[in-house]
mmCIF file of C-alpha atoms in Angstrom:
data_model
loop_
_atom_site.group_PDB
_atom_site.id
_atom_site.type_symbol
_atom_site.label_atom_id
_atom_site.label_comp_id
_atom_site.label_asym_id
_atom_site.label_seq_id
_atom_site.Cartn_x
_atom_site.Cartn_y
_atom_site.Cartn_z
ATOM 1 C CA MET F 1 21.282 18.111 12.212
ATOM 2 C CA ALA F 2 18.998 19.861 10.359
ATOM 3 C CA SER F 3 18.656 18.835 6.001
ATOM 4 C CA SER F 4 19.342 22.205 4.984
ATOM 5 C CA THR F 5 22.948 21.798 6.331
ATOM 6 C CA LYS F 6 23.420 18.430 5.032
ATOM 7 C CA THR F 7 25.410 17.681 1.715
ATOM 8 C CA PRO F 8 23.704 15.213 -0.985
ATOM 9 C CA GLU F 9 23.893 11.931 -0.353
ATOM 10 C CA MET F 10 22.982 8.518 -2.450
ATOM 11 C CA ARG F 11 21.559 5.821 -0.218
ATOM 12 C CA LYS F 12 20.532 2.289 -1.889
ATOM 13 C CA ASP F 13 17.469 0.835 -1.289
ATOM 14 C CA THR F 14 17.809 -3.145 -0.500
ATOM 15 C CA VAL F 15 14.161 -4.087 -0.726
ATOM 16 C CA PHE F 16 13.214 -2.383 -4.098
ATOM 17 C CA ASN F 17 16.691 -2.144 -5.205
ATOM 18 C CA ARG F 18 16.959 1.468 -6.339
ATOM 19 C CA TRP F 19 19.125 3.948 -5.567
ATOM 20 C CA VAL F 20 17.716 7.423 -4.064
ATOM 21 C CA ILE F 21 19.702 11.183 -4.211
ATOM 22 C CA PHE F 22 18.902 12.818 -0.941
ATOM 23 C CA SER F 23 19.529 16.367 -2.181
ATOM 24 C CA PRO F 24 18.051 18.908 0.596
ATOM 25 C CA ALA F 25 16.256 21.867 -0.570
ATOM 26 C CA ARG F 26 18.506 24.710 1.481
ATOM 27 C CA ALA F 27 15.159 27.203 1.246
ATOM 28 C CA ARG F 28 12.972 24.490 3.145
ATOM 29 C CA ARG F 29 13.014 22.964 6.388
ATOM 30 C CA PRO F 30 11.450 19.612 6.382
ATOM 31 C CA SER F 31 8.559 20.490 8.715
ATOM 32 C CA ASP F 32 7.648 23.412 5.955
ATOM 33 C CA PHE F 33 6.693 20.587 3.394
ATOM 34 C CA LYS F 34 2.932 20.532 3.090
ATOM 35 C CA SER F 35 0.360 19.796 0.088
ATOM 36 C CA LYS F 36 -0.439 22.467 -2.225
ATOM 37 C CA SER F 37 -3.341 20.780 -3.146
ATOM 38 C CA PRO F 38 -5.215 18.856 -0.239
ATOM 39 C CA ALA F 39 -7.046 15.530 -1.084
ATOM 40 C CA ASN F 40 -10.337 16.965 0.195
ATOM 41 C CA PRO F 41 -12.092 14.027 -1.303
ATOM 42 C CA ASN F 42 -15.775 14.442 0.706
ATOM 43 C CA ASN F 43 -17.009 17.374 -0.711
ATOM 44 C CA SER F 44 -20.322 16.367 -2.174
ATOM 45 C CA ASN F 45 -22.177 12.998 -1.934
ATOM 46 C CA LYS F 46 -24.828 13.938 -4.480
ATOM 47 C CA SER F 47 -25.708 10.524 -6.290
ATOM 48 C CA CYS F 48 -22.602 8.686 -4.984
ATOM 49 C CA PRO F 49 -23.022 5.089 -6.126
ATOM 50 C CA PHE F 50 -20.694 3.929 -2.938
ATOM 51 C CA CYS F 51 -23.033 5.601 -0.271
ATOM 52 C CA ILE F 52 -25.963 4.115 1.672
ATOM 53 C CA GLY F 53 -29.322 3.705 -0.450
ATOM 54 C CA HIS F 54 -27.554 3.799 -3.757
ATOM 55 C CA GLU F 55 -26.308 0.031 -3.591
ATOM 56 C CA HIS F 56 -28.451 -0.685 -7.024
ATOM 57 C CA GLU F 57 -26.204 1.452 -8.654
ATOM 58 C CA CYS F 58 -22.711 -0.592 -8.401
ATOM 59 C CA ALA F 59 -21.552 -3.271 -9.879
ATOM 60 C CA PRO F 60 -22.212 -6.234 -8.576
ATOM 61 C CA GLU F 61 -21.484 -7.222 -4.676
ATOM 62 C CA ILE F 62 -18.928 -10.126 -3.878
ATOM 63 C CA PHE F 63 -19.611 -9.841 -0.336
ATOM 64 C CA ARG F 64 -20.593 -7.603 2.920
ATOM 65 C CA ILE F 65 -19.495 -7.047 6.455
ATOM 66 C CA SER F 66 -22.418 -6.629 8.094
ATOM 67 C CA SER F 67 -23.089 -3.480 10.815
ATOM 68 C CA ASN F 68 -23.941 -3.713 14.392
ATOM 69 C CA THR F 69 -26.326 -0.672 14.195
ATOM 70 C CA CYS F 70 -29.508 0.527 13.014
ATOM 71 C CA ASP F 71 -28.470 3.022 10.425
ATOM 72 C CA SER F 72 -27.445 0.779 7.902
ATOM 73 C CA ASP F 73 -27.662 -3.220 7.316
ATOM 74 C CA TRP F 74 -23.789 -2.842 6.120
ATOM 75 C CA LYS F 75 -20.558 -1.231 7.137
ATOM 76 C CA ILE F 76 -18.001 -2.667 4.685
ATOM 77 C CA ARG F 77 -19.001 -3.892 1.000
ATOM 78 C CA VAL F 78 -16.658 -5.528 -1.567
ATOM 79 C CA ILE F 79 -17.677 -4.674 -5.113
ATOM 80 C CA GLU F 80 -16.745 -5.783 -8.704
ATOM 81 C CA ASN F 81 -15.203 -2.742 -10.223
ATOM 82 C CA LEU F 82 -17.651 -0.923 -12.719
ATOM 83 C CA PHE F 83 -14.660 -0.341 -14.800
ATOM 84 C CA PRO F 84 -12.167 -2.870 -14.252
ATOM 85 C CA ALA F 85 -9.140 -3.310 -15.537
ATOM 86 C CA LEU F 86 -9.125 -6.736 -16.218
ATOM 87 C CA SER F 87 -11.422 -9.137 -16.911
ATOM 88 C CA ARG F 88 -13.156 -12.044 -14.898
ATOM 89 C CA ASP F 89 -14.274 -13.878 -17.891
ATOM 90 C CA ASP F 90 -13.058 -17.599 -17.606
ATOM 91 C CA GLU F 91 -13.076 -18.044 -21.017
ATOM 92 C CA LEU F 92 -10.144 -15.696 -21.484
ATOM 93 C CA ILE F 93 -7.448 -17.981 -19.849
ATOM 94 C CA GLN F 94 -8.006 -20.578 -22.497
ATOM 95 C CA LYS F 95 -7.688 -17.859 -25.225
ATOM 96 C CA SER F 96 -4.438 -17.071 -23.968
ATOM 97 C CA ASN F 97 -1.456 -17.469 -25.916
ATOM 98 C CA PHE F 98 1.168 -16.693 -23.330
ATOM 99 C CA ASN F 99 4.526 -18.383 -23.590
ATOM 100 C CA PRO F 100 6.013 -18.038 -20.039
ATOM 101 C CA ASN F 101 9.558 -18.400 -21.881
ATOM 102 C CA PRO F 102 9.420 -16.525 -25.052
ATOM 103 C CA ASN F 103 12.456 -16.557 -27.325
ATOM 104 C CA PRO F 104 14.561 -13.387 -27.635
ATOM 105 C CA GLY F 105 13.003 -10.895 -29.831
ATOM 106 C CA PHE F 106 9.367 -12.282 -29.652
ATOM 107 C CA LEU F 107 6.673 -10.198 -27.931
ATOM 108 C CA THR F 108 5.149 -11.874 -25.105
ATOM 109 C CA CYS F 109 1.376 -11.436 -24.555
ATOM 110 C CA ILE F 110 -1.492 -12.956 -22.369
ATOM 111 C CA SER F 111 -5.121 -12.096 -22.100
ATOM 112 C CA GLY F 112 -6.533 -9.812 -19.787
ATOM 113 C CA PHE F 113 -8.036 -12.337 -17.225
ATOM 114 C CA GLY F 114 -7.904 -11.057 -13.246
ATOM 115 C CA PHE F 115 -9.973 -9.453 -11.435
ATOM 116 C CA HIS F 116 -10.477 -5.612 -10.083
ATOM 117 C CA ASP F 117 -12.482 -5.322 -6.611
ATOM 118 C CA VAL F 118 -13.602 -2.276 -4.828
ATOM 119 C CA VAL F 119 -13.916 -2.245 -0.823
ATOM 120 C CA ILE F 120 -16.365 0.051 0.388
ATOM 121 C CA GLU F 121 -14.978 1.236 3.754
ATOM 122 C CA ASN F 122 -18.046 2.265 5.241
ATOM 123 C CA PRO F 123 -21.656 3.584 4.186
ATOM 124 C CA VAL F 124 -21.285 7.044 4.817
ATOM 125 C CA HIS F 125 -19.931 9.168 2.269
ATOM 126 C CA SER F 126 -18.114 12.278 4.713
ATOM 127 C CA VAL F 127 -16.150 9.194 6.700
ATOM 128 C CA LEU F 128 -12.427 8.849 5.952
ATOM 129 C CA LEU F 129 -10.624 5.823 7.043
ATOM 130 C CA SER F 130 -8.301 7.784 9.290
ATOM 131 C CA ASP F 131 -11.950 8.953 11.326
ATOM 132 C CA GLN F 132 -12.733 5.285 11.975
ATOM 133 C CA SER F 133 -11.669 3.547 15.133
ATOM 134 C CA ASP F 134 -8.987 1.398 15.406
ATOM 135 C CA SER F 135 -11.419 -2.078 15.297
ATOM 136 C CA ASP F 136 -13.008 -0.247 12.224
ATOM 137 C CA VAL F 137 -10.034 -0.320 10.322
ATOM 138 C CA GLY F 138 -8.978 -3.377 11.404
ATOM 139 C CA ASP F 139 -12.129 -4.701 9.692
ATOM 140 C CA VAL F 140 -11.669 -3.545 6.653
ATOM 141 C CA LEU F 141 -8.127 -5.108 6.315
ATOM 142 C CA LEU F 142 -9.794 -8.268 7.563
ATOM 143 C CA ALA F 143 -11.983 -7.727 4.747
ATOM 144 C CA TYR F 144 -9.076 -7.255 2.070
ATOM 145 C CA LYS F 145 -7.825 -10.671 3.812
ATOM 146 C CA LYS F 146 -10.836 -12.642 3.275
ATOM 147 C CA ARG F 147 -10.989 -11.332 -0.499
ATOM 148 C CA VAL F 148 -7.150 -12.083 -0.916
ATOM 149 C CA LEU F 149 -8.082 -15.879 0.332
ATOM 150 C CA GLN F 150 -11.071 -16.003 -2.044
ATOM 151 C CA LEU F 151 -8.549 -15.078 -5.217
ATOM 152 C CA MET F 152 -6.292 -17.270 -3.553
ATOM 153 C CA LEU F 153 -8.567 -20.021 -4.944
ATOM 154 C CA ASN F 154 -8.433 -19.218 -8.648
ATOM 155 C CA GLU F 155 -5.521 -21.345 -9.615
ATOM 156 C CA SER F 156 -4.805 -18.696 -12.376
ATOM 157 C CA ILE F 157 -4.110 -15.809 -10.007
ATOM 158 C CA LYS F 158 -0.787 -15.556 -8.970
ATOM 159 C CA TYR F 159 -0.491 -12.197 -7.278
ATOM 160 C CA VAL F 160 -2.910 -9.868 -5.302
ATOM 161 C CA GLN F 161 -2.305 -6.421 -5.058
ATOM 162 C CA VAL F 162 -4.253 -4.471 -2.805
ATOM 163 C CA PHE F 163 -4.163 -0.464 -2.933
ATOM 164 C CA LYS F 164 -5.574 2.544 -1.778
ATOM 165 C CA ASN F 165 -5.705 5.792 -3.427
ATOM 166 C CA HIS F 166 -6.943 8.956 -1.661
ATOM 167 C CA GLY F 167 -7.587 12.161 -3.645
ATOM 168 C CA ALA F 168 -7.925 13.004 -7.699
ATOM 169 C CA SER F 169 -4.023 13.757 -7.982
ATOM 170 C CA ALA F 170 -3.429 10.247 -5.953
ATOM 171 C CA GLY F 171 -5.952 8.436 -8.818
ATOM 172 C CA ALA F 172 -9.040 8.375 -6.910
ATOM 173 C CA SER F 173 -11.930 9.084 -9.078
ATOM 174 C CA MET F 174 -14.652 8.654 -6.381
ATOM 175 C CA SER F 175 -14.184 10.816 -3.523
ATOM 176 C CA HIS F 176 -16.239 8.112 -1.008
ATOM 177 C CA SER F 177 -13.817 6.358 0.739
ATOM 178 C CA HIS F 178 -12.668 3.139 -0.689
ATOM 179 C CA SER F 179 -9.395 1.151 -1.708
ATOM 180 C CA GLN F 180 -9.104 -1.891 -4.415
ATOM 181 C CA ILE F 181 -7.773 -5.290 -4.965
ATOM 182 C CA MET F 182 -6.453 -6.671 -8.100
ATOM 183 C CA GLY F 183 -5.810 -10.548 -8.560
ATOM 184 C CA LEU F 184 -3.148 -10.703 -11.641
ATOM 185 C CA PRO F 185 -2.480 -13.819 -13.730
ATOM 186 C CA ILE F 186 1.151 -12.934 -13.434
ATOM 187 C CA VAL F 187 3.727 -11.946 -10.531
ATOM 188 C CA PRO F 188 4.437 -8.085 -11.484
ATOM 189 C CA PRO F 189 8.205 -7.151 -11.996
ATOM 190 C CA THR F 190 8.477 -4.932 -9.255
ATOM 191 C CA VAL F 191 7.422 -7.878 -7.079
ATOM 192 C CA SER F 192 10.198 -10.214 -8.575
ATOM 193 C CA ILE F 193 12.724 -7.378 -8.220
ATOM 194 C CA ARG F 194 11.872 -6.987 -4.259
ATOM 195 C CA LEU F 195 12.280 -10.612 -3.954
ATOM 196 C CA ASP F 196 15.200 -10.997 -5.391
ATOM 197 C CA SER F 197 16.763 -7.718 -3.762
ATOM 198 C CA MET F 198 15.667 -8.999 -0.530
ATOM 199 C CA LYS F 199 17.203 -12.615 -1.239
ATOM 200 C CA ARG F 200 20.514 -10.889 -2.130
ATOM 201 C CA CYS F 201 20.353 -9.011 1.406
ATOM 202 C CA PHE F 202 19.989 -12.189 3.063
ATOM 203 C CA GLU F 203 22.457 -14.370 1.354
ATOM 204 C CA GLU F 204 25.133 -11.449 2.365
ATOM 205 C CA THR F 205 23.983 -10.716 5.575
ATOM 206 C CA GLY F 206 22.203 -13.726 7.029
ATOM 207 C CA LYS F 207 18.895 -11.385 7.892
ATOM 208 C CA CYS F 208 15.635 -10.367 6.283
ATOM 209 C CA SER F 209 16.095 -6.962 5.418
ATOM 210 C CA LEU F 210 12.625 -5.684 6.987
ATOM 211 C CA CYS F 211 13.172 -7.688 10.116
ATOM 212 C CA GLN F 212 16.246 -4.833 10.768
ATOM 213 C CA VAL F 213 14.500 -1.756 9.431
ATOM 214 C CA GLN F 214 13.742 -0.846 12.979
ATOM 215 C CA CYS F 215 16.082 2.365 13.903
ATOM 216 C CA GLU F 216 15.661 4.836 16.613
ATOM 217 C CA GLU F 217 16.148 7.808 14.388
ATOM 218 C CA LEU F 218 13.933 6.236 11.534
ATOM 219 C CA LEU F 219 11.181 5.113 14.091
ATOM 220 C CA ILE F 220 7.923 7.054 14.067
ATOM 221 C CA ASN F 221 5.705 4.794 16.286
ATOM 222 C CA GLU F 222 5.596 1.240 17.398
ATOM 223 C CA SER F 223 2.625 -0.959 18.451
ATOM 224 C CA LYS F 224 2.083 -4.712 19.824
ATOM 225 C CA HIS F 225 2.903 -6.184 16.361
ATOM 226 C CA PHE F 226 4.003 -3.516 13.994
ATOM 227 C CA VAL F 227 6.165 -0.554 13.593
ATOM 228 C CA SER F 228 6.049 2.608 11.514
ATOM 229 C CA VAL F 229 9.243 3.742 10.383
ATOM 230 C CA VAL F 230 10.524 6.421 7.482
ATOM 231 C CA PRO F 231 12.842 3.920 5.413
ATOM 232 C CA PHE F 232 16.461 4.500 5.325
ATOM 233 C CA ALA F 233 16.306 4.865 1.408
ATOM 234 C CA ALA F 234 13.027 6.647 1.090
ATOM 235 C CA SER F 235 11.959 7.302 -2.549
ATOM 236 C CA PHE F 236 9.533 9.857 -1.854
ATOM 237 C CA LEU F 237 8.899 12.742 0.476
ATOM 238 C CA PHE F 238 7.589 11.337 4.041
ATOM 239 C CA GLU F 239 7.118 7.848 2.831
ATOM 240 C CA ILE F 240 6.480 5.422 5.638
ATOM 241 C CA TRP F 241 6.635 1.716 5.963
ATOM 242 C CA ILE F 242 4.383 -0.173 8.603
ATOM 243 C CA VAL F 243 6.200 -3.654 9.043
ATOM 244 C CA PRO F 244 5.317 -6.824 10.915
ATOM 245 C CA ARG F 245 7.288 -7.106 14.194
ATOM 246 C CA ASN F 246 7.527 -10.774 13.490
ATOM 247 C CA HIS F 247 8.747 -12.133 10.462
ATOM 248 C CA THR F 248 5.551 -13.493 8.100
ATOM 249 C CA SER F 249 5.803 -13.552 4.416
ATOM 250 C CA HIS F 250 1.742 -13.139 3.272
ATOM 251 C CA PHE F 251 -0.488 -10.297 4.514
ATOM 252 C CA HIS F 252 -3.333 -12.985 4.588
ATOM 253 C CA GLU F 253 -1.680 -14.510 7.321
ATOM 254 C CA LEU F 254 -2.929 -11.356 9.513
ATOM 255 C CA ASP F 255 -5.142 -12.414 12.605
ATOM 256 C CA ASP F 256 -8.066 -10.846 14.018
ATOM 257 C CA ASP F 257 -5.842 -9.050 16.918
ATOM 258 C CA LYS F 258 -3.257 -7.901 14.644
ATOM 259 C CA ALA F 259 -5.762 -6.246 12.073
ATOM 260 C CA VAL F 260 -6.771 -4.428 15.043
ATOM 261 C CA ASP F 261 -3.307 -3.285 16.172
ATOM 262 C CA LEU F 262 -2.560 -2.752 12.516
ATOM 263 C CA GLY F 263 -5.509 -0.722 11.772
ATOM 264 C CA GLY F 264 -4.534 1.601 14.910
ATOM 265 C CA ILE F 265 -1.107 2.218 14.024
ATOM 266 C CA LEU F 266 -2.133 2.931 10.235
ATOM 267 C CA LYS F 267 -4.765 5.192 11.363
ATOM 268 C CA LEU F 268 -2.452 7.163 13.210
ATOM 269 C CA MET F 269 0.184 7.178 10.438
ATOM 270 C CA LEU F 270 -2.482 8.856 8.232
ATOM 271 C CA LEU F 271 -3.828 11.684 10.999
ATOM 272 C CA LYS F 272 0.102 12.650 11.680
ATOM 273 C CA LEU F 273 0.409 12.654 7.604
ATOM 274 C CA SER F 274 -2.900 14.480 7.152
ATOM 275 C CA LEU F 275 -1.829 16.952 10.557
ATOM 276 C CA GLN F 276 1.644 18.099 9.160
ATOM 277 C CA LEU F 277 1.250 18.069 5.405
ATOM 278 C CA ASN F 278 -2.463 19.554 4.942
ATOM 279 C CA ASP F 279 -4.674 16.436 3.983
ATOM 280 C CA PRO F 280 -2.022 15.170 1.508
ATOM 281 C CA PRO F 281 -3.089 13.318 -1.370
ATOM 282 C CA PHE F 282 -1.675 9.609 -0.820
ATOM 283 C CA ASN F 283 -1.590 6.195 -1.771
ATOM 284 C CA PHE F 284 -0.876 3.203 0.368
ATOM 285 C CA MET F 285 0.181 -0.399 -0.895
ATOM 286 C CA ILE F 286 0.294 -3.908 0.732
ATOM 287 C CA HIS F 287 3.489 -5.625 -0.524
ATOM 288 C CA THR F 288 3.041 -9.324 -0.217
ATOM 289 C CA SER F 289 4.787 -12.181 -1.327
ATOM 290 C CA PRO F 290 3.253 -14.269 -4.407
ATOM 291 C CA PHE F 291 1.224 -17.305 -3.511
ATOM 292 C CA MET F 292 3.284 -19.791 -4.869
ATOM 293 C CA VAL F 293 6.228 -18.306 -2.926
ATOM 294 C CA GLU F 294 9.020 -21.069 -2.589
ATOM 295 C CA SER F 295 9.775 -22.311 0.359
ATOM 296 C CA SER F 296 13.653 -21.262 0.179
ATOM 297 C CA GLN F 297 12.137 -17.719 -0.225
ATOM 298 C CA LEU F 298 10.449 -17.524 3.375
ATOM 299 C CA PRO F 299 13.515 -16.572 5.109
ATOM 300 C CA TYR F 300 13.693 -13.077 3.583
ATOM 301 C CA SER F 301 10.396 -12.116 2.211
ATOM 302 C CA HIS F 302 8.367 -10.126 5.002
ATOM 303 C CA TRP F 303 5.121 -8.322 3.728
ATOM 304 C CA PHE F 304 4.493 -4.310 5.064
ATOM 305 C CA LEU F 305 2.264 -1.328 4.183
ATOM 306 C CA GLN F 306 3.781 1.547 2.389
ATOM 307 C CA ILE F 307 2.394 4.786 2.437
ATOM 308 C CA VAL F 308 3.058 7.845 -0.267
ATOM 309 C CA PRO F 309 1.944 11.092 0.056
ATOM 310 C CA GLN F 310 1.837 12.782 -3.280
ATOM 311 C CA LEU F 311 3.681 15.889 -2.587
ATOM 312 C CA SER F 312 5.548 15.783 -5.513
ATOM 313 C CA GLY F 313 5.885 14.397 -9.013
ATOM 314 C CA VAL F 314 7.907 11.999 -11.064
ATOM 315 C CA GLY F 315 9.758 13.893 -13.536
ATOM 316 C CA GLY F 316 12.339 12.641 -16.397
ATOM 317 C CA PHE F 317 15.179 11.848 -14.260
ATOM 318 C CA GLU F 318 13.535 9.359 -12.093
ATOM 319 C CA ILE F 319 11.490 7.977 -15.125
ATOM 320 C CA GLY F 320 14.843 7.870 -17.251
ATOM 321 C CA SER F 321 17.223 6.797 -14.504
ATOM 322 C CA GLY F 322 15.048 4.587 -11.980
ATOM 323 C CA CYS F 323 16.642 6.576 -9.430
ATOM 324 C CA TYR F 324 14.695 8.896 -6.863
ATOM 325 C CA ILE F 325 15.446 12.234 -5.596
ATOM 326 C CA ASN F 326 14.414 12.945 -2.255
ATOM 327 C CA PRO F 327 14.873 16.811 -0.518
ATOM 328 C CA VAL F 328 14.380 15.488 2.947
ATOM 329 C CA PHE F 329 16.457 12.594 4.561
ATOM 330 C CA PRO F 330 14.509 9.994 6.362
ATOM 331 C CA GLU F 331 15.591 10.956 9.912
ATOM 332 C CA ASP F 332 14.803 14.604 9.445
ATOM 333 C CA ALA F 333 11.287 13.180 8.310
ATOM 334 C CA ALA F 334 10.957 10.475 10.843
ATOM 335 C CA LYS F 335 11.507 13.388 13.695
ATOM 336 C CA VAL F 336 8.930 15.394 12.281
ATOM 337 C CA LEU F 337 6.440 13.046 12.018
ATOM 338 C CA ARG F 338 7.275 11.857 15.514
ATOM 339 C CA ASP F 339 6.576 15.379 16.875
ATOM 340 C CA VAL F 340 3.193 15.694 15.416
ATOM 341 C CA ASN F 341 0.551 15.088 18.281
ATOM 342 C CA VAL F 342 -2.647 13.471 17.534
#
């Protein structure tokens, strides 16, 4: 059934614990949605510090993945962010006045200790992540894993967020393809809400909500180890989740074989979004579990990768209510993306 013939519907997102209103735009078919401001991020490489030969212009390097070609001595670099949101100064830990159980009415404050890193995904300015081979994208994912495991050794870091901003309107300040990693001294509220919501679903059904996410109408593609779907209560237009088939709580449990498999399906989804939606700006985020997740939480904590094309802004209703409005039903979005030939 086309979205234009459907009536509005409200669906509960049992992963992020929020309501989504599906209110079809009667004048537009799902296939008509396109980005009005394509990302087009690689229009210039003048003085780009992420390009090969400009390594000295960057913040300190943490590690690199060597290249097998003669064109470059590296294929991936992980560096400190030149303008970090948090400081890696260990002295800040000692200066913190954080009270983990503050009394009501008291403000809570901790020091801004943490890590903010950049993953330069390749040495060539014009190459996007979706231009690379499955194995090369897999190597980027393994670079994430390596850095996550390094941050895990710091007992002050409780959670690591891996994310990518593509296009200026999605938050990318550099056009050279890159992603970011932040190690936080706290477990963010959204992560706690996600775990609590998945716990309630598990208690009610006895099943992990993400193990049950695959549905024929919502499925876009599947591989040996992963499925890609439009979630049942997608908050955003053409939002995609890539979910491990086997129940696993932490992204850093990814092995080499699964990294290549994930690289392939991630590349495919990015290509489908680009072809169908006119190269939209997008964000992707890896939703994993905190390092110190309790054993009792493992049966319902399941990591996944979320891709959000930036096709419409968040308005006052969403900010004020915490509910989202999506003009395209997930089943329709999934069909449109399934039908995109890559």
